[in-house]
Amino acid sequence: MHSLFPCPARAPEGGGSMPANIDTLCINTIRTLSMDAVQKANSGHPGTAMALAPPAYTLWRDVLNYDPANPLWPNRDRFVLSIGHASMLLYSLIYLAGVRELRDGKAIDAPSLTIKDIEQFRQLDSRTPGHPEHGHTAGVETTTGPLGQGCGNSVGMAMAEKWLAARFNKPEFKLFDYHVYTFCGDGDNMEGVSSEAASIAGHLKLGNLTWIYDSNRISIEGDTHITFTENVHKRFEAYGWHVLELRDANDTGDFKRLLEEAKAETSRPTLIIVHSIIGWGSPHKAGTADAHGSPLGVEEIRETKKFYGWPEDKSFYVPDGVPEHFQAGIATRGAAASKAWDALFAAYRKEYPELAAQLDTILAGKLPEGWDKDISTFPADAKGIASRASSAKVLNEVAVNFPWMIGGSADLSPSTKTHLTFDGAGDFQPPQWGATYGGRNLHFGVREHVMGSICNGLALAGLRPYCSGFLIFSDYMKPPIRLSALMKLPVLYIFTHDSIGVGEDGPTHQPIEQLAQLRATPGVTLIRPSDANEVAEAWRTLIPLQDRPSVLVLSRQNLPTICRKTYAPASGLAKGAYVLADADGTPDVILMATGSEVGLVVKAYEQLKAEGVKARVVSMPSWDLFEAQPKSYRDSVLPPGITARVAVEQAAQLGWDRYVGLEGATLVMHSFGASAPAEELEVKFGFTVDAVVAEARKQLARKAS
């Protein structure tokens, strides 16, 4: 939106001597470090860092409850730079604040960033990549870059604080009361995910959340009047937010006052609209798109430094006293606060030893003892049960023994079967909506995109989140799933309605290419179980995976529960693929499948066996887990010498060639689905016992010729 207050497009001409005011000196240090780093890299975004240096400095130096010597202090305020392209702003803050390095989850006596690291901005293997990366640089709370994702993460972080406070705080022990601050920009507010995030944050009345919106009215293509003319102030008021405005980004005193007002508003999230000039101080590029996504240029930097009263020929210059003054604020305040928290927690441990032990486990990233003790074993049943339904049973059996597992769906829990039903589970809602923030059932509404982003924020706070939807709607969730993998977060994505078995809903709801897309994402473990006992083993396998997201893909329709006395035990799922049924001696043909199609190839196997054909059935619920096994195991399941192979899956063919080889056959989907009862679709698209047997015979004939 356009500023309500007219301001010049560029900073005024002229210059001056080196600022005597130490605060101005600190602010200009942030600006010049950002300019110099981008220029040296010949790549980056200097203008936003220059514009937002005053509010960023004020927040960190004077307000943020954060201990640089203890970056993982549990009750620290969170700072999220959703405008990740302005990463030099954050790197400058981390450097000047003296944030310590982390090793094995503990702070060590070394800085997270040095001036040499800043000089290596955007270079190979540097600690200052182009966009902030969680786990790569201490002080970075979340990986940002795709606009709007940080906004969604910050909502998850704020929800986590509410949940932790409801779970662990006692009248005399306020262990959790941290605030979440997010810097966002015009681009964030144009992205749909931020609208979803703002909507649910307003509904949940997250008074511990403040977004600081840099309204500089410039994007890559120029002035935002060509695309973005809405009234953001009124939009956020309609979401139920408390909205404030800072007329001039350089007015640090007024900004500090607004931060105090935001903190005092506990029943609504706050948006502070900051009116800034991108590239402030640049005589020719301030207020233009030229300051957004490229270096200013050597001569322009020289003139900008002259305006700041800065030594024009010095690069990466940090005046004496700047780090010390910066740290006299944030480090002194943070050290006292974290020390007081440690003392409070020590007293809490004596009063509430069981809760303290649980919190220790959360903070250590460990699993609760006995989390899997109640997982069911399912009896053989030809009629069977939908894997979404067997998963619902196992989910509740796990979650009742996993107190910080929380989650929900995008308005689909009756269909995805992901509602926690045991006593005490409850709903996460503000008291005004008749519940508490201690509930474990999350209701995301029809907001798939931000659902994933929120779960990333919850995981970053130490909770174990899951979310669910139909597999087709994973299309809405590709960005947060990818970022879960980048950050190595153990978020569990539960997707149901996994194939053309959806039936009458038709091709818009029948996933085809989604399995291939998810399998192609590095660092994601995907499991598509074939029956109820594979579902149970999937849960046993996924929960211990603490360094990656997992995707559990489930059916809408019933799947026969395989007799494990006749066929191999479902525990083979842990290795990704296993021999479910075999022939006496060396097999002539291998039939392989995932999910609901395993039952189909078992029937084909029985028919081939009756005809005297030596066949093997391989259940392949997880390709990535299979690929992680030693070659000797993989070759034992799929012997290289057996080239007669048939793969069956109601999804796209992509990827199956690595398992069937150049000569093997695939029964897969080569088109979108259709609207009809599932049984008719199976016939139309060739997923029948006769079709599988026919392909097996073709393979045997080829082998014999």
mmCIF file of C-alpha atoms in Angstrom, residues 314-563:
data_model
loop_
_atom_site.group_PDB
_atom_site.id
_atom_site.type_symbol
_atom_site.label_atom_id
_atom_site.label_comp_id
_atom_site.label_asym_id
_atom_site.label_seq_id
_atom_site.Cartn_x
_atom_site.Cartn_y
_atom_site.Cartn_z
ATOM 1 C CA LYS A 314 37.093 1.776 3.696
ATOM 2 C CA SER A 315 35.251 -1.495 3.131
ATOM 3 C CA PHE A 316 33.846 -3.733 5.871
ATOM 4 C CA TYR A 317 34.730 -1.034 8.362
ATOM 5 C CA VAL A 318 33.503 -1.457 11.933
ATOM 6 C CA PRO A 319 34.289 1.602 14.072
ATOM 7 C CA ASP A 320 35.708 1.122 17.527
ATOM 8 C CA GLY A 321 33.023 0.768 20.154
ATOM 9 C CA VAL A 322 30.216 -0.343 17.824
ATOM 10 C CA PRO A 323 30.124 -4.054 18.776
ATOM 11 C CA GLU A 324 30.615 -3.152 22.419
ATOM 12 C CA HIS A 325 27.715 -0.703 22.421
ATOM 13 C CA PHE A 326 25.486 -3.140 20.542
ATOM 14 C CA GLN A 327 26.271 -5.936 22.997
ATOM 15 C CA ALA A 328 25.885 -3.672 26.027
ATOM 16 C CA GLY A 329 22.220 -3.760 25.146
ATOM 17 C CA ILE A 330 21.258 -7.173 23.823
ATOM 18 C CA ALA A 331 24.006 -9.264 25.421
ATOM 19 C CA THR A 332 23.759 -7.694 28.872
ATOM 20 C CA ARG A 333 19.979 -7.904 28.901
ATOM 21 C CA GLY A 334 19.934 -11.415 27.437
ATOM 22 C CA ALA A 335 22.570 -12.828 29.773
ATOM 23 C CA ALA A 336 20.639 -11.626 32.808
ATOM 24 C CA ALA A 337 17.362 -12.993 31.451
ATOM 25 C CA SER A 338 18.725 -16.415 30.509
ATOM 26 C CA LYS A 339 20.522 -16.727 33.855
ATOM 27 C CA ALA A 340 17.296 -15.887 35.674
ATOM 28 C CA TRP A 341 15.471 -18.461 33.552
ATOM 29 C CA ASP A 342 17.998 -21.160 34.439
ATOM 30 C CA ALA A 343 17.484 -20.413 38.125
ATOM 31 C CA LEU A 344 13.718 -20.473 37.675
ATOM 32 C CA PHE A 345 13.884 -23.809 35.886
ATOM 33 C CA ALA A 346 16.094 -25.268 38.627
ATOM 34 C CA ALA A 347 13.444 -24.340 41.199
ATOM 35 C CA TYR A 348 10.718 -25.642 38.880
ATOM 36 C CA ARG A 349 12.523 -28.971 38.633
ATOM 37 C CA LYS A 350 12.209 -29.430 42.391
ATOM 38 C CA GLU A 351 8.507 -28.570 42.430
ATOM 39 C CA TYR A 352 7.481 -30.347 39.210
ATOM 40 C CA PRO A 353 10.073 -33.056 38.501
ATOM 41 C CA GLU A 354 7.937 -34.988 35.996
ATOM 42 C CA LEU A 355 7.139 -31.923 33.909
ATOM 43 C CA ALA A 356 10.761 -30.800 34.088
ATOM 44 C CA ALA A 357 11.933 -34.200 32.879
ATOM 45 C CA GLN A 358 9.484 -34.020 30.002
ATOM 46 C CA LEU A 359 10.735 -30.576 29.079
ATOM 47 C CA ASP A 360 14.330 -31.855 29.235
ATOM 48 C CA THR A 361 13.385 -34.513 26.694
ATOM 49 C CA ILE A 362 11.748 -31.966 24.392
ATOM 50 C CA LEU A 363 14.726 -29.614 24.524
ATOM 51 C CA ALA A 364 17.124 -32.493 23.885
ATOM 52 C CA GLY A 365 15.156 -33.555 20.823
ATOM 53 C CA LYS A 366 14.613 -37.053 22.180
ATOM 54 C CA LEU A 367 11.608 -39.362 22.116
ATOM 55 C CA PRO A 368 9.548 -40.156 25.215
ATOM 56 C CA GLU A 369 10.073 -43.600 26.643
ATOM 57 C CA GLY A 370 7.419 -46.096 25.620
ATOM 58 C CA TRP A 371 6.055 -44.001 22.763
ATOM 59 C CA ASP A 372 5.462 -47.180 20.710
ATOM 60 C CA LYS A 373 4.331 -49.550 23.453
ATOM 61 C CA ASP A 374 0.656 -49.585 22.471
ATOM 62 C CA ILE A 375 0.944 -49.956 18.692
ATOM 63 C CA SER A 376 -1.527 -52.573 17.468
ATOM 64 C CA THR A 377 -1.003 -55.683 15.417
ATOM 65 C CA PHE A 378 -3.837 -56.300 12.974
ATOM 66 C CA PRO A 379 -5.289 -59.763 12.248
ATOM 67 C CA ALA A 380 -5.561 -61.030 8.696
ATOM 68 C CA ASP A 381 -8.748 -59.825 7.054
ATOM 69 C CA ALA A 382 -9.718 -60.284 3.425
ATOM 70 C CA LYS A 383 -12.130 -57.357 3.594
ATOM 71 C CA GLY A 384 -9.492 -55.266 5.311
ATOM 72 C CA ILE A 385 -9.433 -51.652 6.347
ATOM 73 C CA ALA A 386 -8.466 -48.414 4.625
ATOM 74 C CA SER A 387 -4.921 -47.449 5.514
ATOM 75 C CA ARG A 388 -6.180 -44.000 6.566
ATOM 76 C CA ALA A 389 -8.354 -45.787 9.155
ATOM 77 C CA SER A 390 -5.641 -48.124 10.450
ATOM 78 C CA SER A 391 -3.334 -45.109 10.623
ATOM 79 C CA ALA A 392 -5.914 -43.246 12.713
ATOM 80 C CA LYS A 393 -5.806 -46.061 15.255
ATOM 81 C CA VAL A 394 -2.017 -46.147 15.346
ATOM 82 C CA LEU A 395 -1.723 -42.340 15.443
ATOM 83 C CA ASN A 396 -3.809 -42.242 18.598
ATOM 84 C CA GLU A 397 -1.852 -45.137 20.104
ATOM 85 C CA VAL A 398 1.388 -43.265 19.503
ATOM 86 C CA ALA A 399 0.221 -39.759 20.408
ATOM 87 C CA VAL A 400 -1.240 -40.788 23.787
ATOM 88 C CA ASN A 401 2.322 -41.729 24.796
ATOM 89 C CA PHE A 402 3.964 -38.790 22.991
ATOM 90 C CA PRO A 403 2.691 -35.725 24.883
ATOM 91 C CA TRP A 404 4.216 -33.095 22.605
ATOM 92 C CA MET A 405 2.986 -34.604 19.358
ATOM 93 C CA ILE A 406 0.361 -32.182 18.075
ATOM 94 C CA GLY A 407 -1.287 -31.719 14.714
ATOM 95 C CA GLY A 408 -4.348 -31.663 12.550
ATOM 96 C CA SER A 409 -5.589 -31.129 9.034
ATOM 97 C CA ALA A 410 -6.662 -28.530 6.527
ATOM 98 C CA ASP A 411 -10.340 -28.941 7.432
ATOM 99 C CA LEU A 412 -10.225 -32.631 6.491
ATOM 100 C CA SER A 413 -9.725 -34.621 9.689
ATOM 101 C CA PRO A 414 -13.000 -36.583 9.252
ATOM 102 C CA SER A 415 -11.563 -37.775 5.929
ATOM 103 C CA THR A 416 -7.870 -38.037 6.767
ATOM 104 C CA LYS A 417 -8.689 -39.617 10.139
ATOM 105 C CA THR A 418 -6.087 -37.560 11.975
ATOM 106 C CA HIS A 419 -8.123 -36.315 14.940
ATOM 107 C CA LEU A 420 -6.770 -37.258 18.359
ATOM 108 C CA THR A 421 -9.648 -38.841 20.248
ATOM 109 C CA PHE A 422 -8.169 -39.978 23.564
ATOM 110 C CA ASP A 423 -9.134 -38.260 26.816
ATOM 111 C CA GLY A 424 -7.343 -34.981 27.345
ATOM 112 C CA ALA A 425 -6.306 -34.434 23.722
ATOM 113 C CA GLY A 426 -8.447 -31.320 23.324
ATOM 114 C CA ASP A 427 -8.379 -28.580 20.715
ATOM 115 C CA PHE A 428 -5.799 -25.821 20.355
ATOM 116 C CA GLN A 429 -7.898 -22.673 20.446
ATOM 117 C CA PRO A 430 -7.913 -19.407 22.402
ATOM 118 C CA PRO A 431 -10.092 -19.370 25.516
ATOM 119 C CA GLN A 432 -12.537 -17.071 23.683
ATOM 120 C CA TRP A 433 -13.432 -20.000 21.409
ATOM 121 C CA GLY A 434 -14.116 -22.341 24.311
ATOM 122 C CA ALA A 435 -10.843 -24.265 24.443
ATOM 123 C CA THR A 436 -7.237 -23.773 25.561
ATOM 124 C CA TYR A 437 -3.844 -23.297 23.980
ATOM 125 C CA GLY A 438 -2.878 -26.614 25.543
ATOM 126 C CA GLY A 439 -5.015 -28.644 23.128
ATOM 127 C CA ARG A 440 -3.290 -31.070 20.806
ATOM 128 C CA ASN A 441 -5.715 -31.033 17.880
ATOM 129 C CA LEU A 442 -4.838 -28.188 15.522
ATOM 130 C CA HIS A 443 -7.459 -26.830 13.151
ATOM 131 C CA PHE A 444 -5.752 -25.167 10.198
ATOM 132 C CA GLY A 445 -8.863 -24.479 8.160
ATOM 133 C CA VAL A 446 -8.652 -24.714 4.374
ATOM 134 C CA ARG A 447 -5.097 -23.378 4.405
ATOM 135 C CA GLU A 448 -2.826 -26.176 3.143
ATOM 136 C CA HIS A 449 0.114 -23.936 2.273
ATOM 137 C CA VAL A 450 0.469 -22.256 5.643
ATOM 138 C CA MET A 451 -0.352 -25.517 7.418
ATOM 139 C CA GLY A 452 3.035 -26.830 6.316
ATOM 140 C CA SER A 453 4.799 -23.562 7.150
ATOM 141 C CA ILE A 454 3.235 -23.509 10.625
ATOM 142 C CA CYS A 455 4.347 -27.094 11.248
ATOM 143 C CA ASN A 456 7.904 -26.075 10.383
ATOM 144 C CA GLY A 457 7.639 -23.317 12.993
ATOM 145 C CA LEU A 458 6.290 -25.771 15.566
ATOM 146 C CA ALA A 459 9.142 -28.184 14.860
ATOM 147 C CA LEU A 460 11.698 -25.395 15.197
ATOM 148 C CA ALA A 461 10.333 -24.855 18.711
ATOM 149 C CA GLY A 462 10.928 -28.510 19.627
ATOM 150 C CA LEU A 463 7.407 -29.893 19.252
ATOM 151 C CA ARG A 464 6.596 -32.886 17.034
ATOM 152 C CA PRO A 465 3.965 -31.718 14.563
ATOM 153 C CA TYR A 466 1.965 -33.569 11.962
ATOM 154 C CA CYS A 467 -0.470 -32.262 9.394
ATOM 155 C CA SER A 468 -2.748 -33.898 6.892
ATOM 156 C CA GLY A 469 -4.700 -33.489 3.690
ATOM 157 C CA PHE A 470 -5.477 -35.274 0.453
ATOM 158 C CA LEU A 471 -2.414 -36.302 -1.554
ATOM 159 C CA ILE A 472 -3.542 -34.165 -4.491
ATOM 160 C CA PHE A 473 -3.344 -31.096 -2.253
ATOM 161 C CA SER A 474 0.327 -31.703 -1.553
ATOM 162 C CA ASP A 475 0.591 -29.493 -4.636
ATOM 163 C CA TYR A 476 -0.266 -26.579 -2.344
ATOM 164 C CA MET A 477 2.428 -27.671 0.102
ATOM 165 C CA LYS A 478 5.548 -28.179 -1.989
ATOM 166 C CA PRO A 479 7.354 -25.101 -0.569
ATOM 167 C CA PRO A 480 7.034 -25.968 3.136
ATOM 168 C CA ILE A 481 7.788 -29.660 2.503
ATOM 169 C CA ARG A 482 10.937 -28.648 0.666
ATOM 170 C CA LEU A 483 11.934 -26.315 3.482
ATOM 171 C CA SER A 484 11.257 -29.066 6.050
ATOM 172 C CA ALA A 485 13.820 -31.128 4.162
ATOM 173 C CA LEU A 486 16.299 -28.245 3.879
ATOM 174 C CA MET A 487 16.092 -27.668 7.634
ATOM 175 C CA LYS A 488 16.023 -31.396 8.469
ATOM 176 C CA LEU A 489 12.866 -30.982 10.519
ATOM 177 C CA PRO A 490 10.904 -34.074 11.633
ATOM 178 C CA VAL A 491 7.531 -32.863 10.406
ATOM 179 C CA LEU A 492 5.112 -35.664 9.521
ATOM 180 C CA TYR A 493 2.912 -35.072 6.479
ATOM 181 C CA ILE A 494 -0.042 -37.464 6.299
ATOM 182 C CA PHE A 495 -1.693 -37.633 2.877
ATOM 183 C CA THR A 496 -4.755 -39.758 2.156
ATOM 184 C CA HIS A 497 -6.898 -40.421 -0.934
ATOM 185 C CA ASP A 498 -3.726 -41.602 -2.594
ATOM 186 C CA SER A 499 -4.812 -42.846 -6.026
ATOM 187 C CA ILE A 500 -7.580 -43.215 -8.591
ATOM 188 C CA GLY A 501 -9.192 -45.257 -5.821
ATOM 189 C CA VAL A 502 -10.681 -41.908 -4.787
ATOM 190 C CA GLY A 503 -13.268 -42.762 -7.425
ATOM 191 C CA GLU A 504 -16.163 -40.453 -8.157
ATOM 192 C CA ASP A 505 -14.387 -37.217 -7.180
ATOM 193 C CA GLY A 506 -12.625 -37.536 -10.497
ATOM 194 C CA PRO A 507 -9.310 -36.364 -11.973
ATOM 195 C CA THR A 508 -9.152 -33.107 -10.016
ATOM 196 C CA HIS A 509 -8.867 -35.151 -6.815
ATOM 197 C CA GLN A 510 -6.985 -38.198 -8.098
ATOM 198 C CA PRO A 511 -3.208 -37.842 -7.626
ATOM 199 C CA ILE A 512 -0.984 -38.991 -10.464
ATOM 200 C CA GLU A 513 2.351 -37.157 -10.446
ATOM 201 C CA GLN A 514 2.482 -36.357 -6.731
ATOM 202 C CA LEU A 515 4.344 -39.486 -5.603
ATOM 203 C CA ALA A 516 7.085 -38.831 -8.157
ATOM 204 C CA GLN A 517 7.374 -35.218 -7.038
ATOM 205 C CA LEU A 518 7.674 -36.105 -3.372
ATOM 206 C CA ARG A 519 10.123 -38.936 -4.058
ATOM 207 C CA ALA A 520 12.270 -36.531 -6.037
ATOM 208 C CA THR A 521 12.620 -34.135 -3.092
ATOM 209 C CA PRO A 522 15.972 -34.720 -1.348
ATOM 210 C CA GLY A 523 15.802 -35.542 2.342
ATOM 211 C CA VAL A 524 12.158 -36.626 2.381
ATOM 212 C CA THR A 525 11.184 -40.135 3.475
ATOM 213 C CA LEU A 526 7.974 -41.284 1.802
ATOM 214 C CA ILE A 527 6.115 -44.445 2.810
ATOM 215 C CA ARG A 528 3.062 -45.833 1.045
ATOM 216 C CA PRO A 529 2.010 -48.876 3.111
ATOM 217 C CA SER A 530 0.087 -51.797 1.638
ATOM 218 C CA ASP A 531 -2.027 -52.860 4.601
ATOM 219 C CA ALA A 532 -2.746 -52.170 8.280
ATOM 220 C CA ASN A 533 0.367 -53.919 9.560
ATOM 221 C CA GLU A 534 2.598 -52.015 7.172
ATOM 222 C CA VAL A 535 0.882 -48.878 8.490
ATOM 223 C CA ALA A 536 1.840 -49.850 12.033
ATOM 224 C CA GLU A 537 5.429 -50.505 10.951
ATOM 225 C CA ALA A 538 5.462 -47.210 9.064
ATOM 226 C CA TRP A 539 4.729 -45.377 12.306
ATOM 227 C CA ARG A 540 7.442 -47.370 14.102
ATOM 228 C CA THR A 541 9.859 -46.372 11.351
ATOM 229 C CA LEU A 542 8.935 -42.706 10.875
ATOM 230 C CA ILE A 543 8.821 -41.478 14.448
ATOM 231 C CA PRO A 544 12.522 -42.159 15.195
ATOM 232 C CA LEU A 545 13.537 -40.170 12.080
ATOM 233 C CA GLN A 546 14.531 -36.920 13.775
ATOM 234 C CA ASP A 547 16.534 -35.371 10.947
ATOM 235 C CA ARG A 548 14.067 -35.273 8.073
ATOM 236 C CA PRO A 549 10.404 -34.840 7.213
ATOM 237 C CA SER A 550 8.290 -37.898 6.496
ATOM 238 C CA VAL A 551 5.352 -38.383 4.175
ATOM 239 C CA LEU A 552 2.834 -41.111 4.957
ATOM 240 C CA VAL A 553 0.605 -41.871 1.961
ATOM 241 C CA LEU A 554 -2.672 -43.640 2.730
ATOM 242 C CA SER A 555 -5.714 -45.025 0.967
ATOM 243 C CA ARG A 556 -9.341 -44.024 1.108
ATOM 244 C CA GLN A 557 -10.553 -47.510 0.141
ATOM 245 C CA ASN A 558 -10.222 -50.702 2.162
ATOM 246 C CA LEU A 559 -7.031 -52.722 1.735
ATOM 247 C CA PRO A 560 -6.965 -56.447 2.618
ATOM 248 C CA THR A 561 -4.934 -57.116 5.754
ATOM 249 C CA ILE A 562 -2.349 -59.618 4.542
ATOM 250 C CA CYS A 563 -1.928 -62.859 6.497
#
